[in-house]
Amino acid sequence: MQNYIVACTIGTMESLKKERLSVMVTDAIKEIIRNENLKSGDRLYSEKQLSERLEVSRSSIREALRMLEVSGIVKVYQGKGVFINDQDAMVHPVHSWVVENAESLREHFEVRLLIEPHAASVASQRASAKDLETLRKTYDEFVGFVRDGNVSKAISSDGAFHLAVAKATRNRTLIGLMRTMEQTLNEGWYASLHVPGRLESSIDEHNDLLKAIEAKDAEASASAMAKHLNNALSDIQRFFGNI
């Protein structure tokens, strides 16, 4: 793994391999901010500079910066650069991001509601024993991260669970779409899972979905996925206001 990320991430190489690259890159950028004592208003390195420094693709840097912006750590100004946010002035950083990006958030859930219930239905009919084992393992990891209060890894694991459902469809086009969504539309995951109680609710909703897929019940699988996504959107609207 890249030297800087390895140096800035706690744990063994084996544990690093299990963690999504975006989480590792996000943590590495946070470490840069801490190590260089960057303050509110300071300009962060450019995407190109961060890409070269961390030895990862610019798309990985872009994804990490989106997550840092949603969490209120940085502010990205098109054409100007990335700047450190004023943490003291922010009442609720995720709330500010949701308000500013309401349209893209609506589009995020609109696309997921079009694709994922059908994916869950197909997965229930095609999932192999190995697919089910992966789903169960990913679900258990998600539960563990939620119980430990590790929000960033819980969010990563939540995305991995949804991707595992897509992979169980055996449809390469659908898998590609879900992988793209997980990498480029993950602000919706991030925003929803910062709503108080949403992580805990997701444990039950994921479990209902997993049981339906294991039972090979296509209708129940689609229903469980649609309920999960609609609940997430409703919780965002309830907590942050209508979007």
PDB file of C-alpha atoms in Angstrom:
ATOM      1  CA  MET A   1       0.000   0.000   0.000  1.00  0.00           C
ATOM      2  CA  GLN A   2       1.114   3.571  -0.518  1.00  0.00           C
ATOM      3  CA  ASN A   3       3.734   4.666   2.015  1.00  0.00           C
ATOM      4  CA  TYR A   4       1.976   7.744   3.354  1.00  0.00           C
ATOM      5  CA  ILE A   5      -1.330   5.975   3.877  1.00  0.00           C
ATOM      6  CA  VAL A   6       0.364   3.045   5.575  1.00  0.00           C
ATOM      7  CA  ALA A   7       2.232   5.430   7.859  1.00  0.00           C
ATOM      8  CA  CYS A   8      -0.893   7.341   8.756  1.00  0.00           C
ATOM      9  CA  THR A   9      -3.262   4.423   9.269  1.00  0.00           C
ATOM     10  CA  ILE A  10      -3.252   2.363  12.463  1.00  0.00           C
ATOM     11  CA  GLY A  11      -3.248  -1.401  12.096  1.00  0.00           C
ATOM     12  CA  THR A  12      -1.615  -4.178  10.153  1.00  0.00           C
ATOM     13  CA  MET A  13      -1.415  -4.508   6.387  1.00  0.00           C
ATOM     14  CA  GLU A  14      -4.057  -7.194   6.560  1.00  0.00           C
ATOM     15  CA  SER A  15      -6.528  -4.843   8.210  1.00  0.00           C
ATOM     16  CA  LEU A  16      -5.720  -2.106   5.689  1.00  0.00           C
ATOM     17  CA  LYS A  17      -6.613  -4.371   2.787  1.00  0.00           C
ATOM     18  CA  LYS A  18     -10.084  -4.869   4.236  1.00  0.00           C
ATOM     19  CA  GLU A  19     -10.786  -1.159   4.479  1.00  0.00           C
ATOM     20  CA  ARG A  20     -12.130   0.785   1.534  1.00  0.00           C
ATOM     21  CA  LEU A  21      -9.502   2.938  -0.142  1.00  0.00           C
ATOM     22  CA  SER A  22     -11.676   6.046   0.183  1.00  0.00           C
ATOM     23  CA  VAL A  23     -11.736   5.712   3.980  1.00  0.00           C
ATOM     24  CA  MET A  24      -7.966   5.329   4.068  1.00  0.00           C
ATOM     25  CA  VAL A  25      -7.442   8.326   1.779  1.00  0.00           C
ATOM     26  CA  THR A  26      -9.846  10.424   3.862  1.00  0.00           C
ATOM     27  CA  ASP A  27      -7.964   9.508   7.034  1.00  0.00           C
ATOM     28  CA  ALA A  28      -4.643  10.280   5.359  1.00  0.00           C
ATOM     29  CA  ILE A  29      -5.815  13.767   4.340  1.00  0.00           C
ATOM     30  CA  LYS A  30      -7.038  14.385   7.885  1.00  0.00           C
ATOM     31  CA  GLU A  31      -3.585  13.365   9.074  1.00  0.00           C
ATOM     32  CA  ILE A  32      -1.983  15.866   6.690  1.00  0.00           C
ATOM     33  CA  ILE A  33      -4.227  18.600   8.085  1.00  0.00           C
ATOM     34  CA  ARG A  34      -3.275  17.676  11.653  1.00  0.00           C
ATOM     35  CA  ASN A  35       0.442  17.186  11.018  1.00  0.00           C
ATOM     36  CA  GLU A  36       0.799  20.466   9.140  1.00  0.00           C
ATOM     37  CA  ASN A  37      -1.392  22.283  11.669  1.00  0.00           C
ATOM     38  CA  LEU A  38      -3.651  23.743   8.994  1.00  0.00           C
ATOM     39  CA  LYS A  39      -6.170  26.211  10.383  1.00  0.00           C
ATOM     40  CA  SER A  40      -9.482  27.710   9.291  1.00  0.00           C
ATOM     41  CA  GLY A  41      -9.074  29.496   5.974  1.00  0.00           C
ATOM     42  CA  ASP A  42      -5.818  27.767   5.068  1.00  0.00           C
ATOM     43  CA  ARG A  43      -5.630  26.313   1.596  1.00  0.00           C
ATOM     44  CA  LEU A  44      -5.194  22.555   1.312  1.00  0.00           C
ATOM     45  CA  TYR A  45      -3.105  20.924  -1.399  1.00  0.00           C
ATOM     46  CA  SER A  46      -4.727  20.573  -4.815  1.00  0.00           C
ATOM     47  CA  GLU A  47      -6.220  17.303  -6.062  1.00  0.00           C
ATOM     48  CA  LYS A  48      -3.138  16.796  -8.225  1.00  0.00           C
ATOM     49  CA  GLN A  49      -0.747  17.423  -5.335  1.00  0.00           C
ATOM     50  CA  LEU A  50      -2.663  15.127  -2.990  1.00  0.00           C
ATOM     51  CA  SER A  51      -2.802  12.448  -5.667  1.00  0.00           C
ATOM     52  CA  GLU A  52       0.957  12.577  -6.113  1.00  0.00           C
ATOM     53  CA  ARG A  53       1.648  12.743  -2.389  1.00  0.00           C
ATOM     54  CA  LEU A  54      -0.595   9.829  -1.440  1.00  0.00           C
ATOM     55  CA  GLU A  55       0.086   7.892  -4.653  1.00  0.00           C
ATOM     56  CA  VAL A  56      -3.588   7.260  -5.421  1.00  0.00           C
ATOM     57  CA  SER A  57      -5.806   8.275  -8.328  1.00  0.00           C
ATOM     58  CA  ARG A  58      -7.371  11.720  -8.511  1.00  0.00           C
ATOM     59  CA  SER A  59     -10.811  10.101  -8.440  1.00  0.00           C
ATOM     60  CA  SER A  60      -9.965   8.625  -5.012  1.00  0.00           C
ATOM     61  CA  ILE A  61      -8.805  12.060  -3.849  1.00  0.00           C
ATOM     62  CA  ARG A  62     -11.977  13.648  -5.213  1.00  0.00           C
ATOM     63  CA  GLU A  63     -14.158  11.142  -3.373  1.00  0.00           C
ATOM     64  CA  ALA A  64     -12.276  11.706  -0.113  1.00  0.00           C
ATOM     65  CA  LEU A  65     -12.595  15.479  -0.460  1.00  0.00           C
ATOM     66  CA  ARG A  66     -16.355  15.132  -0.975  1.00  0.00           C
ATOM     67  CA  MET A  67     -16.611  13.197   2.272  1.00  0.00           C
ATOM     68  CA  LEU A  68     -14.476  15.767   4.087  1.00  0.00           C
ATOM     69  CA  GLU A  69     -16.705  18.519   2.715  1.00  0.00           C
ATOM     70  CA  VAL A  70     -19.871  16.764   3.837  1.00  0.00           C
ATOM     71  CA  SER A  71     -18.399  16.374   7.321  1.00  0.00           C
ATOM     72  CA  GLY A  72     -17.523  20.069   7.391  1.00  0.00           C
ATOM     73  CA  ILE A  73     -13.751  19.706   7.567  1.00  0.00           C
ATOM     74  CA  VAL A  74     -13.037  21.382   4.233  1.00  0.00           C
ATOM     75  CA  LYS A  75     -14.834  23.582   1.742  1.00  0.00           C
ATOM     76  CA  VAL A  76     -14.303  23.054  -1.984  1.00  0.00           C
ATOM     77  CA  TYR A  77     -14.572  26.151  -4.177  1.00  0.00           C
ATOM     78  CA  GLN A  78     -14.657  25.402  -7.887  1.00  0.00           C
ATOM     79  CA  GLY A  79     -11.779  27.125  -9.632  1.00  0.00           C
ATOM     80  CA  LYS A  80     -10.261  28.339  -6.363  1.00  0.00           C
ATOM     81  CA  GLY A  81      -9.256  25.249  -4.445  1.00  0.00           C
ATOM     82  CA  VAL A  82      -9.896  23.418  -1.198  1.00  0.00           C
ATOM     83  CA  PHE A  83      -9.841  25.317   2.093  1.00  0.00           C
ATOM     84  CA  ILE A  84     -10.023  24.325   5.745  1.00  0.00           C
ATOM     85  CA  ASN A  85     -13.418  25.157   7.245  1.00  0.00           C
ATOM     86  CA  ASP A  86     -14.057  27.195  10.359  1.00  0.00           C
ATOM     87  CA  GLN A  87     -15.153  24.430  12.726  1.00  0.00           C
ATOM     88  CA  ASP A  88     -16.284  26.827  15.469  1.00  0.00           C
ATOM     89  CA  ALA A  89     -18.696  28.592  13.122  1.00  0.00           C
ATOM     90  CA  MET A  90     -20.451  25.417  12.057  1.00  0.00           C
ATOM     91  CA  VAL A  91     -23.480  24.392  14.089  1.00  0.00           C
ATOM     92  CA  HIS A  92     -23.955  21.143  12.197  1.00  0.00           C
ATOM     93  CA  PRO A  93     -21.614  20.618   9.212  1.00  0.00           C
ATOM     94  CA  VAL A  94     -23.623  17.806   7.641  1.00  0.00           C
ATOM     95  CA  HIS A  95     -26.770  19.944   7.900  1.00  0.00           C
ATOM     96  CA  SER A  96     -25.053  22.739   5.961  1.00  0.00           C
ATOM     97  CA  TRP A  97     -23.981  20.299   3.272  1.00  0.00           C
ATOM     98  CA  VAL A  98     -27.480  18.799   2.953  1.00  0.00           C
ATOM     99  CA  VAL A  99     -29.070  22.236   2.542  1.00  0.00           C
ATOM    100  CA  GLU A 100     -26.524  23.272  -0.094  1.00  0.00           C
ATOM    101  CA  ASN A 101     -26.780  19.981  -2.007  1.00  0.00           C
ATOM    102  CA  ALA A 102     -30.470  19.172  -1.651  1.00  0.00           C
ATOM    103  CA  GLU A 103     -31.036  18.630  -5.370  1.00  0.00           C
ATOM    104  CA  SER A 104     -28.150  16.182  -5.824  1.00  0.00           C
ATOM    105  CA  LEU A 105     -29.258  14.339  -2.686  1.00  0.00           C
ATOM    106  CA  ARG A 106     -32.794  13.938  -4.075  1.00  0.00           C
ATOM    107  CA  GLU A 107     -31.329  12.659  -7.328  1.00  0.00           C
ATOM    108  CA  HIS A 108     -29.146  10.224  -5.390  1.00  0.00           C
ATOM    109  CA  PHE A 109     -32.127   8.562  -3.730  1.00  0.00           C
ATOM    110  CA  GLU A 110     -34.224   8.715  -6.880  1.00  0.00           C
ATOM    111  CA  VAL A 111     -31.616   6.670  -8.747  1.00  0.00           C
ATOM    112  CA  ARG A 112     -31.140   4.215  -5.896  1.00  0.00           C
ATOM    113  CA  LEU A 113     -34.893   3.641  -5.593  1.00  0.00           C
ATOM    114  CA  LEU A 114     -35.062   2.911  -9.312  1.00  0.00           C
ATOM    115  CA  ILE A 115     -32.215   0.396  -9.234  1.00  0.00           C
ATOM    116  CA  GLU A 116     -31.720  -1.225  -5.851  1.00  0.00           C
ATOM    117  CA  PRO A 117     -35.151  -2.776  -5.109  1.00  0.00           C
ATOM    118  CA  HIS A 118     -34.984  -4.597  -8.440  1.00  0.00           C
ATOM    119  CA  ALA A 119     -31.380  -5.597  -7.715  1.00  0.00           C
ATOM    120  CA  ALA A 120     -32.459  -7.078  -4.383  1.00  0.00           C
ATOM    121  CA  SER A 121     -35.239  -9.018  -6.109  1.00  0.00           C
ATOM    122  CA  VAL A 122     -32.847 -10.484  -8.689  1.00  0.00           C
ATOM    123  CA  ALA A 123     -30.217 -11.203  -6.027  1.00  0.00           C
ATOM    124  CA  SER A 124     -32.710 -13.292  -4.074  1.00  0.00           C
ATOM    125  CA  GLN A 125     -33.085 -15.583  -7.086  1.00  0.00           C
ATOM    126  CA  ARG A 126     -29.436 -15.796  -8.144  1.00  0.00           C
ATOM    127  CA  ALA A 127     -27.354 -15.520  -4.976  1.00  0.00           C
ATOM    128  CA  SER A 128     -24.981 -18.428  -4.483  1.00  0.00           C
ATOM    129  CA  ALA A 129     -23.982 -19.849  -1.124  1.00  0.00           C
ATOM    130  CA  LYS A 130     -20.792 -17.786  -1.350  1.00  0.00           C
ATOM    131  CA  ASP A 131     -22.788 -14.631  -2.105  1.00  0.00           C
ATOM    132  CA  LEU A 132     -24.948 -15.232   0.956  1.00  0.00           C
ATOM    133  CA  GLU A 133     -21.866 -15.829   3.064  1.00  0.00           C
ATOM    134  CA  THR A 134     -20.394 -12.524   1.869  1.00  0.00           C
ATOM    135  CA  LEU A 135     -23.632 -10.686   2.602  1.00  0.00           C
ATOM    136  CA  ARG A 136     -23.788 -12.152   6.108  1.00  0.00           C
ATOM    137  CA  LYS A 137     -20.137 -11.319   6.790  1.00  0.00           C
ATOM    138  CA  THR A 138     -20.545  -7.745   5.517  1.00  0.00           C
ATOM    139  CA  TYR A 139     -23.694  -7.335   7.579  1.00  0.00           C
ATOM    140  CA  ASP A 140     -21.938  -8.583  10.721  1.00  0.00           C
ATOM    141  CA  GLU A 141     -19.047  -6.161  10.120  1.00  0.00           C
ATOM    142  CA  PHE A 142     -21.534  -3.320   9.722  1.00  0.00           C
ATOM    143  CA  VAL A 143     -23.214  -4.218  13.009  1.00  0.00           C
ATOM    144  CA  GLY A 144     -19.843  -4.389  14.745  1.00  0.00           C
ATOM    145  CA  PHE A 145     -18.792  -0.943  13.529  1.00  0.00           C
ATOM    146  CA  VAL A 146     -22.138   0.552  14.595  1.00  0.00           C
ATOM    147  CA  ARG A 147     -21.857  -1.037  18.057  1.00  0.00           C
ATOM    148  CA  ASP A 148     -18.299   0.310  18.374  1.00  0.00           C
ATOM    149  CA  GLY A 149     -19.394   3.807  17.347  1.00  0.00           C
ATOM    150  CA  ASN A 150     -17.049   3.806  14.359  1.00  0.00           C
ATOM    151  CA  VAL A 151     -19.169   5.917  11.998  1.00  0.00           C
ATOM    152  CA  SER A 152     -16.700   6.180   9.113  1.00  0.00           C
ATOM    153  CA  LYS A 153     -16.182   2.428   8.900  1.00  0.00           C
ATOM    154  CA  ALA A 154     -19.912   1.800   9.392  1.00  0.00           C
ATOM    155  CA  ILE A 155     -20.627   4.032   6.390  1.00  0.00           C
ATOM    156  CA  SER A 156     -18.006   2.191   4.345  1.00  0.00           C
ATOM    157  CA  SER A 157     -19.441  -1.166   5.406  1.00  0.00           C
ATOM    158  CA  ASP A 158     -22.974  -0.023   4.577  1.00  0.00           C
ATOM    159  CA  GLY A 159     -21.875   0.750   1.030  1.00  0.00           C
ATOM    160  CA  ALA A 160     -20.113  -2.603   0.832  1.00  0.00           C
ATOM    161  CA  PHE A 161     -23.313  -4.381   1.867  1.00  0.00           C
ATOM    162  CA  HIS A 162     -25.318  -2.704  -0.889  1.00  0.00           C
ATOM    163  CA  LEU A 163     -22.603  -3.518  -3.401  1.00  0.00           C
ATOM    164  CA  ALA A 164     -22.624  -7.148  -2.255  1.00  0.00           C
ATOM    165  CA  VAL A 165     -26.362  -7.289  -3.007  1.00  0.00           C
ATOM    166  CA  ALA A 166     -25.644  -6.034  -6.527  1.00  0.00           C
ATOM    167  CA  LYS A 167     -22.870  -8.579  -7.009  1.00  0.00           C
ATOM    168  CA  ALA A 168     -25.273 -11.355  -6.048  1.00  0.00           C
ATOM    169  CA  THR A 169     -27.387 -10.493  -9.128  1.00  0.00           C
ATOM    170  CA  ARG A 170     -24.570 -11.773 -11.386  1.00  0.00           C
ATOM    171  CA  ASN A 171     -25.452  -8.908 -13.730  1.00  0.00           C
ATOM    172  CA  ARG A 172     -22.226  -7.182 -14.737  1.00  0.00           C
ATOM    173  CA  THR A 173     -23.947  -4.006 -15.918  1.00  0.00           C
ATOM    174  CA  LEU A 174     -25.868  -3.688 -12.671  1.00  0.00           C
ATOM    175  CA  ILE A 175     -22.737  -4.374 -10.631  1.00  0.00           C
ATOM    176  CA  GLY A 176     -20.922  -1.665 -12.575  1.00  0.00           C
ATOM    177  CA  LEU A 177     -23.723   0.811 -11.921  1.00  0.00           C
ATOM    178  CA  MET A 178     -23.728   0.065  -8.203  1.00  0.00           C
ATOM    179  CA  ARG A 179     -19.953   0.293  -7.974  1.00  0.00           C
ATOM    180  CA  THR A 180     -20.087   3.692  -9.682  1.00  0.00           C
ATOM    181  CA  MET A 181     -22.863   4.836  -7.363  1.00  0.00           C
ATOM    182  CA  GLU A 182     -20.951   3.710  -4.306  1.00  0.00           C
ATOM    183  CA  GLN A 183     -17.883   5.626  -5.448  1.00  0.00           C
ATOM    184  CA  THR A 184     -19.487   8.798  -6.815  1.00  0.00           C
ATOM    185  CA  LEU A 185     -22.883   9.140  -5.105  1.00  0.00           C
ATOM    186  CA  ASN A 186     -21.907   8.156  -1.605  1.00  0.00           C
ATOM    187  CA  GLU A 187     -22.830  11.539  -0.136  1.00  0.00           C
ATOM    188  CA  GLY A 188     -26.332  10.097   0.292  1.00  0.00           C
ATOM    189  CA  TRP A 189     -24.948   7.261   2.394  1.00  0.00           C
ATOM    190  CA  TYR A 190     -22.909   9.732   4.380  1.00  0.00           C
ATOM    191  CA  ALA A 191     -25.716  12.212   5.003  1.00  0.00           C
ATOM    192  CA  SER A 192     -28.337   9.628   5.939  1.00  0.00           C
ATOM    193  CA  LEU A 193     -26.079   7.723   8.319  1.00  0.00           C
ATOM    194  CA  HIS A 194     -25.308  10.904  10.242  1.00  0.00           C
ATOM    195  CA  VAL A 195     -28.963  11.224  11.242  1.00  0.00           C
ATOM    196  CA  PRO A 196     -29.274  10.186  14.908  1.00  0.00           C
ATOM    197  CA  GLY A 197     -30.608   6.634  15.122  1.00  0.00           C
ATOM    198  CA  ARG A 198     -30.244   5.900  11.400  1.00  0.00           C
ATOM    199  CA  LEU A 199     -27.285   3.556  11.836  1.00  0.00           C
ATOM    200  CA  GLU A 200     -29.202   1.560  14.413  1.00  0.00           C
ATOM    201  CA  SER A 201     -32.294   1.477  12.171  1.00  0.00           C
ATOM    202  CA  SER A 202     -30.144   0.319   9.282  1.00  0.00           C
ATOM    203  CA  ILE A 203     -29.078  -2.717  11.317  1.00  0.00           C
ATOM    204  CA  ASP A 204     -32.686  -3.941  11.452  1.00  0.00           C
ATOM    205  CA  GLU A 205     -33.426  -2.958   7.855  1.00  0.00           C
ATOM    206  CA  HIS A 206     -30.332  -4.705   6.518  1.00  0.00           C
ATOM    207  CA  ASN A 207     -31.253  -7.767   8.548  1.00  0.00           C
ATOM    208  CA  ASP A 208     -34.770  -7.833   7.059  1.00  0.00           C
ATOM    209  CA  LEU A 209     -33.278  -7.550   3.576  1.00  0.00           C
ATOM    210  CA  LEU A 210     -30.710 -10.260   4.238  1.00  0.00           C
ATOM    211  CA  LYS A 211     -33.348 -12.653   5.560  1.00  0.00           C
ATOM    212  CA  ALA A 212     -35.552 -12.057   2.500  1.00  0.00           C
ATOM    213  CA  ILE A 213     -32.653 -12.746   0.134  1.00  0.00           C
ATOM    214  CA  GLU A 214     -31.688 -15.871   2.080  1.00  0.00           C
ATOM    215  CA  ALA A 215     -35.309 -17.035   1.844  1.00  0.00           C
ATOM    216  CA  LYS A 216     -35.199 -16.445  -1.940  1.00  0.00           C
ATOM    217  CA  ASP A 217     -38.286 -14.248  -1.626  1.00  0.00           C
ATOM    218  CA  ALA A 218     -38.052 -11.795  -4.528  1.00  0.00           C
ATOM    219  CA  GLU A 219     -41.037  -9.667  -3.536  1.00  0.00           C
ATOM    220  CA  ALA A 220     -39.971  -9.385   0.104  1.00  0.00           C
ATOM    221  CA  SER A 221     -36.405  -8.541  -0.942  1.00  0.00           C
ATOM    222  CA  ALA A 222     -37.526  -5.697  -3.205  1.00  0.00           C
ATOM    223  CA  SER A 223     -39.896  -4.432  -0.519  1.00  0.00           C
ATOM    224  CA  ALA A 224     -37.216  -4.539   2.186  1.00  0.00           C
ATOM    225  CA  MET A 225     -34.769  -2.584   0.033  1.00  0.00           C
ATOM    226  CA  ALA A 226     -37.359   0.029  -0.939  1.00  0.00           C
ATOM    227  CA  LYS A 227     -38.387   0.418   2.707  1.00  0.00           C
ATOM    228  CA  HIS A 228     -34.761   0.842   3.758  1.00  0.00           C
ATOM    229  CA  LEU A 229     -34.082   3.567   1.185  1.00  0.00           C
ATOM    230  CA  ASN A 230     -37.366   5.392   1.795  1.00  0.00           C
ATOM    231  CA  ASN A 231     -36.747   5.330   5.539  1.00  0.00           C
ATOM    232  CA  ALA A 232     -33.275   6.799   5.036  1.00  0.00           C
ATOM    233  CA  LEU A 233     -34.658   9.610   2.882  1.00  0.00           C
ATOM    234  CA  SER A 234     -37.492  10.273   5.336  1.00  0.00           C
ATOM    235  CA  ASP A 235     -35.046  10.465   8.225  1.00  0.00           C
ATOM    236  CA  ILE A 236     -32.915  12.983   6.341  1.00  0.00           C
ATOM    237  CA  GLN A 237     -35.972  15.126   5.634  1.00  0.00           C
ATOM    238  CA  ARG A 238     -37.161  14.861   9.230  1.00  0.00           C
ATOM    239  CA  PHE A 239     -33.801  15.722  10.751  1.00  0.00           C
ATOM    240  CA  PHE A 240     -32.458  18.283   8.255  1.00  0.00           C
ATOM    241  CA  GLY A 241     -35.744  19.677   6.984  1.00  0.00           C
ATOM    242  CA  ASN A 242     -37.474  19.068   3.673  1.00  0.00           C
ATOM    243  CA  ILE A 243     -35.070  18.798   0.780  1.00  0.00           C
TER     244      ILE A 243
END
